[in-house]
Tab-separated table of C-alpha atoms in Angstrom:
chain	number	residue	atom	x	y	z
A	1	MET	CA	-50.414	-101.680	0.650
A	2	TRP	CA	-47.921	-98.826	0.985
A	3	ILE	CA	-49.397	-95.328	1.214
A	4	SER	CA	-46.962	-92.649	0.186
A	5	LYS	CA	-48.891	-89.762	1.723
A	6	LYS	CA	-49.224	-89.758	5.515
A	7	PRO	CA	-52.961	-90.009	6.189
A	8	ASP	CA	-54.797	-88.308	9.020
A	9	ILE	CA	-55.984	-91.750	10.072
A	10	LEU	CA	-58.996	-92.563	12.169
A	11	ALA	CA	-57.828	-95.818	13.749
A	12	SER	CA	-54.465	-97.052	12.538
A	13	GLU	CA	-52.959	-100.068	14.161
A	14	ILE	CA	-49.710	-100.336	16.122
A	15	THR	CA	-48.652	-103.652	14.659
A	16	PRO	CA	-46.399	-105.323	12.094
A	17	ARG	CA	-47.593	-104.577	8.580
A	18	GLU	CA	-48.765	-108.118	7.807
A	19	VAL	CA	-51.089	-107.996	10.805
A	20	PHE	CA	-52.021	-104.363	10.118
A	21	GLU	CA	-53.616	-105.304	6.820
A	22	GLN	CA	-55.842	-107.906	8.464
A	23	ARG	CA	-57.516	-105.481	10.824
A	24	ARG	CA	-61.134	-104.479	10.420
A	25	GLU	CA	-61.267	-101.841	13.084
A	26	PHE	CA	-62.224	-99.076	10.672
A	27	ILE	CA	-65.322	-101.001	9.599
A	28	LYS	CA	-66.264	-101.632	13.218
A	29	ALA	CA	-65.694	-97.999	14.095
A	30	ALA	CA	-67.772	-96.850	11.143
A	31	GLY	CA	-70.672	-99.009	12.247
A	32	PHE	CA	-70.459	-97.679	15.804
A	33	GLY	CA	-70.233	-94.099	14.562
A	34	ALA	CA	-73.318	-94.432	12.374
A	35	ILE	CA	-75.318	-95.918	15.216
A	36	GLY	CA	-73.992	-93.232	17.553
A	37	ALA	CA	-75.040	-90.453	15.179
A	38	ALA	CA	-78.548	-91.854	14.896
A	39	LEU	CA	-78.888	-92.158	18.662
A	40	ALA	CA	-77.576	-88.645	19.148
A	41	SER	CA	-80.189	-87.277	16.765
A	42	ALA	CA	-82.825	-89.083	18.798
A	43	GLY	CA	-81.541	-87.486	21.974
A	44	LEU	CA	-80.449	-90.798	23.529
A	45	MET	CA	-76.635	-90.692	23.451
A	46	ASN	CA	-76.149	-88.685	26.632
A	47	SER	CA	-78.277	-91.018	28.707
A	48	MET	CA	-76.429	-94.033	27.319
A	49	ARG	CA	-73.096	-92.469	28.229
A	50	ALA	CA	-74.298	-91.736	31.737
A	51	GLU	CA	-75.164	-95.399	32.166
A	52	ALA	CA	-71.800	-96.433	30.705
A	53	ASN	CA	-70.010	-94.307	33.290
A	54	SER	CA	-71.645	-96.278	36.104
A	55	PRO	CA	-69.826	-99.644	36.072
A	56	ALA	CA	-71.972	-102.711	36.581
A	57	SER	CA	-69.136	-105.126	35.955
A	58	GLY	CA	-69.272	-107.199	39.117
A	59	LEU	CA	-65.601	-106.441	39.763
A	60	GLN	CA	-64.393	-105.762	43.288
A	61	LYS	CA	-64.731	-102.165	44.402
A	62	ILE	CA	-61.643	-100.455	45.790
A	63	SER	CA	-62.907	-99.224	49.118
A	64	ASP	CA	-60.127	-96.905	50.223
A	65	PHE	CA	-58.607	-94.394	47.817
A	66	LYS	CA	-58.130	-90.647	47.816
A	67	LYS	CA	-59.621	-88.365	45.189
A	68	THR	CA	-57.057	-85.934	43.746
A	69	PRO	CA	-57.206	-82.747	41.638
A	70	TYR	CA	-55.562	-84.489	38.676
A	71	GLY	CA	-57.797	-84.169	35.631
A	72	ALA	CA	-60.392	-81.924	37.242
A	73	GLY	CA	-62.798	-80.719	34.565
A	74	GLU	CA	-61.928	-83.441	32.046
A	75	THR	CA	-64.777	-85.333	30.395
A	76	LEU	CA	-64.317	-89.011	31.179
A	77	THR	CA	-64.351	-91.632	28.468
A	78	PRO	CA	-67.366	-93.920	29.053
A	79	TYR	CA	-66.571	-97.016	31.093
A	80	ASP	CA	-67.771	-99.363	28.360
A	81	ASP	CA	-65.355	-97.807	25.862
A	82	VAL	CA	-62.427	-97.896	28.284
A	83	THR	CA	-63.019	-101.603	28.908
A	84	SER	CA	-63.890	-102.775	25.395
A	85	TYR	CA	-61.513	-100.820	23.115
A	86	ASN	CA	-58.058	-102.031	24.062
A	87	ASN	CA	-54.597	-102.829	22.786
A	88	PHE	CA	-53.452	-105.922	24.664
A	89	TYR	CA	-51.825	-108.210	22.131
A	90	GLU	CA	-51.466	-111.039	24.631
A	91	PHE	CA	-55.222	-111.454	24.090
A	92	GLY	CA	-55.393	-110.673	20.364
A	93	THR	CA	-54.604	-107.914	17.893
A	94	GLY	CA	-58.131	-106.556	17.434
A	95	LYS	CA	-59.433	-103.794	19.693
A	96	SER	CA	-62.427	-105.913	20.695
A	97	ASP	CA	-60.372	-109.082	21.318
A	98	PRO	CA	-59.026	-108.512	24.851
A	99	LYS	CA	-62.377	-108.336	26.639
A	100	PRO	CA	-63.710	-111.774	25.599
A	101	GLN	CA	-60.300	-113.424	25.226
A	102	SER	CA	-59.223	-112.513	28.769
A	103	ARG	CA	-62.166	-114.048	30.591
A	104	LEU	CA	-60.148	-117.058	31.737
A	105	PHE	CA	-57.220	-114.930	32.882
A	106	LYS	CA	-56.652	-115.124	36.651
A	107	PRO	CA	-55.083	-112.000	38.211
A	108	ARG	CA	-55.048	-113.514	41.712
A	109	PRO	CA	-53.024	-114.851	43.387
A	110	TRP	CA	-50.316	-112.626	41.878
A	111	THR	CA	-46.727	-111.856	42.716
A	112	VAL	CA	-44.232	-109.318	41.388
A	113	SER	CA	-40.511	-109.912	41.644
A	114	ILE	CA	-38.142	-106.993	42.278
A	115	GLU	CA	-34.784	-107.716	40.641
A	116	GLY	CA	-31.502	-106.250	39.438
A	117	GLU	CA	-29.737	-103.307	41.029
A	118	VAL	CA	-31.533	-103.332	44.372
A	119	SER	CA	-30.222	-103.752	47.896
A	120	LYS	CA	-32.373	-106.817	48.460
A	121	PRO	CA	-34.240	-108.664	45.679
A	122	ARG	CA	-37.685	-109.671	46.841
A	123	THR	CA	-41.075	-110.942	45.750
A	124	LEU	CA	-44.240	-109.049	46.602
A	125	SER	CA	-47.868	-110.097	46.418
A	126	ILE	CA	-50.347	-107.727	44.834
A	127	ASP	CA	-51.795	-107.211	48.315
A	128	ASP	CA	-48.349	-106.150	49.568
A	129	ILE	CA	-48.184	-103.570	46.798
A	130	PHE	CA	-51.599	-102.185	47.739
A	131	LYS	CA	-50.149	-101.389	51.176
A	132	ILE	CA	-46.959	-99.596	50.096
A	133	ALA	CA	-48.650	-96.206	49.737
A	134	PRO	CA	-52.184	-94.797	49.959
A	135	LEU	CA	-54.113	-95.359	46.758
A	136	GLU	CA	-55.180	-92.308	44.762
A	137	GLU	CA	-57.550	-91.621	41.903
A	138	ARG	CA	-55.799	-89.801	39.053
A	139	ILE	CA	-57.802	-88.717	36.021
A	140	TYR	CA	-55.323	-88.788	33.133
A	141	ARG	CA	-55.484	-88.314	29.399
A	142	MET	CA	-54.223	-91.377	27.536
A	143	ARG	CA	-52.908	-90.865	23.979
A	144	CYS	CA	-52.308	-93.923	21.814
A	145	VAL	CA	-49.568	-93.812	19.192
A	146	GLU	CA	-52.245	-94.875	16.714
A	147	GLY	CA	-53.955	-91.484	16.875
A	148	TRP	CA	-56.791	-92.013	19.345
A	149	SER	CA	-57.181	-91.001	22.975
A	150	MET	CA	-59.206	-91.485	26.145
A	151	VAL	CA	-59.625	-89.855	29.562
A	152	ILE	CA	-59.460	-92.473	32.316
A	153	PRO	CA	-59.939	-92.267	36.102
A	154	TRP	CA	-57.141	-94.561	37.264
A	155	VAL	CA	-56.686	-95.742	40.837
A	156	GLY	CA	-53.122	-96.472	41.847
A	157	LEU	CA	-50.032	-95.511	43.783
A	158	PRO	CA	-47.090	-93.332	42.779
A	159	LEU	CA	-44.410	-95.474	41.161
A	160	ALA	CA	-41.877	-93.452	43.170
A	161	SER	CA	-43.267	-95.003	46.367
A	162	LEU	CA	-42.753	-98.512	45.011
A	163	ILE	CA	-39.245	-97.645	43.833
A	164	LYS	CA	-38.269	-96.271	47.245
A	165	TYR	CA	-39.611	-99.446	48.829
A	166	ALA	CA	-37.482	-101.508	46.420
A	167	GLU	CA	-34.297	-99.682	47.543
A	168	PRO	CA	-32.412	-99.464	44.216
A	169	THR	CA	-28.643	-99.090	44.331
A	170	GLY	CA	-26.673	-96.170	42.906
A	171	LYS	CA	-26.105	-98.222	39.737
A	172	ALA	CA	-29.794	-98.216	38.825
A	173	LYS	CA	-30.340	-95.830	35.899
A	174	TYR	CA	-33.393	-97.462	34.328
A	175	VAL	CA	-36.428	-99.486	35.394
A	176	GLU	CA	-37.609	-102.403	33.264
A	177	PHE	CA	-41.167	-103.747	33.444
A	178	ILE	CA	-41.895	-107.292	32.282
A	179	SER	CA	-45.429	-108.521	31.669
A	180	MET	CA	-46.834	-112.000	32.094
A	181	ALA	CA	-46.710	-114.207	28.995
A	182	ASP	CA	-48.739	-117.329	29.741
A	183	PRO	CA	-49.981	-119.098	26.588
A	184	LYS	CA	-52.530	-121.067	28.627
A	185	MET	CA	-54.364	-117.935	29.781
A	186	MET	CA	-53.241	-115.520	27.062
A	187	PRO	CA	-54.094	-116.874	23.611
A	188	GLY	CA	-52.276	-114.083	21.795
A	189	VAL	CA	-48.957	-115.277	23.216
A	190	ARG	CA	-49.292	-118.424	21.109
A	191	ALA	CA	-48.736	-116.325	17.980
A	192	PRO	CA	-45.288	-114.866	17.133
A	193	ILE	CA	-46.680	-111.351	16.691
A	194	LEU	CA	-44.165	-109.906	19.156
A	195	ASP	CA	-41.142	-111.202	20.997
A	196	TRP	CA	-42.778	-112.281	24.262
A	197	PRO	CA	-42.839	-111.404	27.101
A	198	TYR	CA	-43.814	-107.765	26.646
A	199	VAL	CA	-41.078	-105.492	28.000
A	200	GLU	CA	-41.182	-101.774	28.701
A	201	GLY	CA	-38.865	-99.396	30.510
A	202	LEU	CA	-38.301	-95.913	31.848
A	203	ARG	CA	-35.327	-93.804	32.760
A	204	MET	CA	-35.096	-93.511	36.538
A	205	ASP	CA	-36.045	-89.834	36.630
A	206	GLU	CA	-39.103	-90.573	34.484
A	207	ALA	CA	-40.117	-93.392	36.797
A	208	MET	CA	-39.716	-91.162	39.857
A	209	ASN	CA	-41.739	-88.291	38.368
A	210	PRO	CA	-44.867	-87.617	40.475
A	211	LEU	CA	-47.146	-88.180	37.462
A	212	THR	CA	-46.027	-91.787	36.959
A	213	ILE	CA	-48.249	-94.303	38.697
A	214	MET	CA	-48.727	-98.025	39.041
A	215	ALA	CA	-52.440	-98.458	38.433
A	216	VAL	CA	-54.416	-101.175	40.175
A	217	GLY	CA	-57.884	-99.977	39.246
A	218	LEU	CA	-60.104	-97.694	37.196
A	219	TYR	CA	-63.504	-96.174	37.818
A	220	GLY	CA	-63.161	-97.170	41.491
A	221	GLU	CA	-62.876	-100.888	40.768
A	222	VAL	CA	-59.942	-103.274	40.436
A	223	LEU	CA	-58.552	-103.384	36.904
A	224	PRO	CA	-60.512	-105.530	34.462
A	225	ASN	CA	-58.444	-108.281	32.884
A	226	GLN	CA	-58.477	-106.560	29.497
A	227	ASN	CA	-57.044	-103.361	30.995
A	228	GLY	CA	-53.964	-104.964	32.516
A	229	ALA	CA	-55.071	-106.633	35.750
A	230	PRO	CA	-53.946	-106.693	38.414
A	231	MET	CA	-51.326	-103.971	37.908
A	232	ARG	CA	-50.141	-101.818	35.017
A	233	LEU	CA	-47.884	-98.857	34.406
A	234	VAL	CA	-49.399	-95.453	33.546
A	235	VAL	CA	-47.136	-92.667	32.223
A	236	PRO	CA	-49.571	-90.034	30.931
A	237	TRP	CA	-47.163	-87.912	28.885
A	238	LYS	CA	-46.058	-90.911	26.806
A	239	TYR	CA	-47.854	-92.945	24.167
A	240	GLY	CA	-49.991	-95.716	25.592
A	241	PHE	CA	-47.760	-98.595	24.542
A	242	LYS	CA	-45.290	-97.515	27.246
A	243	GLY	CA	-47.805	-98.716	29.845
A	244	GLY	CA	-46.894	-102.351	30.390
A	245	LYS	CA	-49.819	-104.460	31.615
A	246	SER	CA	-50.115	-107.446	33.980
A	247	ILE	CA	-46.605	-106.819	35.286
A	248	VAL	CA	-44.780	-109.710	36.964
A	249	LYS	CA	-41.202	-108.363	37.144
A	250	ILE	CA	-39.662	-104.988	37.895
A	251	ARG	CA	-35.948	-104.952	37.165
A	252	PHE	CA	-33.509	-102.133	37.920
A	253	THR	CA	-30.587	-101.849	35.527
A	254	ASP	CA	-27.694	-99.618	34.565
A	255	LYS	CA	-28.460	-100.045	30.839
A	256	MET	CA	-31.406	-98.893	28.751
A	257	PRO	CA	-33.799	-101.855	28.359
A	258	LEU	CA	-34.466	-103.204	24.882
A	259	THR	CA	-38.219	-102.777	24.922
A	260	THR	CA	-40.698	-104.810	22.900
A	261	TRP	CA	-41.690	-102.191	20.337
A	262	VAL	CA	-38.150	-100.894	19.908
A	263	ARG	CA	-37.136	-104.462	19.144
A	264	SER	CA	-40.072	-104.965	16.766
A	265	GLY	CA	-40.019	-101.632	14.918
A	266	PRO	CA	-37.073	-99.406	15.876
A	267	THR	CA	-37.732	-96.873	13.118
A	268	GLU	CA	-41.357	-96.445	14.198
A	269	TYR	CA	-41.432	-96.820	17.993
A	270	GLY	CA	-38.776	-95.248	20.165
A	271	PHE	CA	-37.758	-95.895	23.761
A	272	TYR	CA	-38.904	-92.484	24.983
A	273	ALA	CA	-42.237	-92.410	23.104
A	274	ASN	CA	-43.137	-88.964	24.411
A	275	VAL	CA	-46.360	-87.611	22.909
A	276	ASN	CA	-45.118	-85.126	20.343
A	277	PRO	CA	-47.438	-83.626	17.701
A	278	THR	CA	-44.442	-82.300	15.724
A	279	VAL	CA	-42.907	-85.734	15.121
A	280	ASP	CA	-45.095	-87.899	12.901
A	281	HIS	CA	-45.177	-91.656	12.865
A	282	PRO	CA	-43.705	-92.828	9.529
A	283	ARG	CA	-47.183	-93.896	8.403
A	284	TRP	CA	-49.471	-91.248	9.897
A	285	THR	CA	-49.634	-87.825	11.465
A	286	GLN	CA	-49.423	-87.267	15.214
A	287	SER	CA	-50.724	-83.698	15.134
A	288	THR	CA	-54.336	-84.647	15.915
A	289	GLU	CA	-56.228	-87.408	17.676
A	290	ARG	CA	-59.680	-88.976	17.813
A	291	ARG	CA	-61.231	-89.041	21.283
A	292	ILE	CA	-62.882	-92.413	21.814
A	293	GLY	CA	-66.521	-92.222	22.863
A	294	GLY	CA	-67.480	-89.311	20.662
A	295	GLY	CA	-68.458	-91.275	17.577
A	296	LEU	CA	-66.710	-91.603	14.232
A	297	PHE	CA	-67.866	-88.184	13.049
A	298	SER	CA	-66.747	-86.229	16.095
A	299	PRO	CA	-64.059	-83.698	15.142
A	300	ARG	CA	-60.437	-84.630	15.670
A	301	ILE	CA	-58.685	-82.585	18.337
A	302	LYS	CA	-55.189	-81.166	18.399
A	303	THR	CA	-52.608	-83.260	20.186
A	304	GLN	CA	-50.706	-81.419	22.900
A	305	MET	CA	-46.964	-81.640	23.485
A	306	PHE	CA	-46.297	-84.226	26.183
A	307	ASN	CA	-50.053	-84.893	26.045
A	308	GLY	CA	-50.662	-81.638	27.912
A	309	TYR	CA	-48.295	-82.398	30.798
A	310	ALA	CA	-45.358	-80.280	29.612
A	311	ASP	CA	-45.261	-78.140	32.750
A	312	GLN	CA	-44.547	-81.219	34.852
A	313	VAL	CA	-42.177	-83.152	32.568
A	314	ALA	CA	-40.535	-80.985	29.884
A	315	SER	CA	-37.543	-80.321	32.146
A	316	LEU	CA	-36.703	-84.047	32.050
A	317	TYR	CA	-35.642	-83.631	28.423
A	318	THR	CA	-33.778	-80.314	28.505
A	319	GLY	CA	-31.102	-80.325	25.809
A	320	MET	CA	-32.348	-83.531	24.153
A	321	ASP	CA	-33.153	-83.754	20.465
A	322	LEU	CA	-36.713	-85.079	20.664
A	323	ARG	CA	-36.735	-85.938	16.956
A	324	LYS	CA	-33.777	-88.237	17.416
A	325	ASN	CA	-34.884	-89.441	20.842
A	326	PHE	CA	-38.460	-90.153	19.814
């Protein structure tokens, strides 16, 4: 159903309209919020969140990574929310789909091919990538284009280190990231929801920015399958859909990549996808967001330009019309 007035939505879906109307996330969220409110009144919510922030997943711990000042003072989104409320259409369109639907996914052994405008194309194992640069924990805000957000303690390496290792040529102006699309392990790929495989891309200066990382873990553990194992892109000043998951190819090119959501909905999802509270999505406002983990009735918070990272990245877009280049 078309809504003429842009709503201040609670949990809109980043999806084609025919799929959008099938979602029941609002009902699920409402149930969780009501339970959360009751628990809070009983004085139990804080203890539950403390337990949620102590992973008991059985995933491999990452033994050697450096803590950094990134995100100091931020309140982390509970682990259970980070790992159970996901957009990963290769495993289904519902937020709760990826966790159960990805159980048979095997992130090891894993290789990533480096292609395109590089001095020497090569194939790296995930273990090779772990060794390219020291791993760091970066606590970043993550803002979804749908109007919700999280704060996640990622573990990864600067993408700039991987790019330098790849030795791109002078012709490389963009970096393209291609995700796995295996219908045997990824049931969502069997449906023509998107044009598989999932493709994302960055301009070279965006990719080389110190904030951009290739994440291999969160909360001190290797990435869960539903969060993009074994490796995903994290660009904290952009909407979350820019973060390609389960990456198998990194291609350097002289042309702007035609990314998945630009191909699917060019009037709604742009290549740059910078978080911008002054440029609304055609179907909802981007001025505020709902922080996951606070319950349905927690107040919405104001969205910050570039998701609060303007000091580090605004200069990348000097002179650009950010309404046109959305």
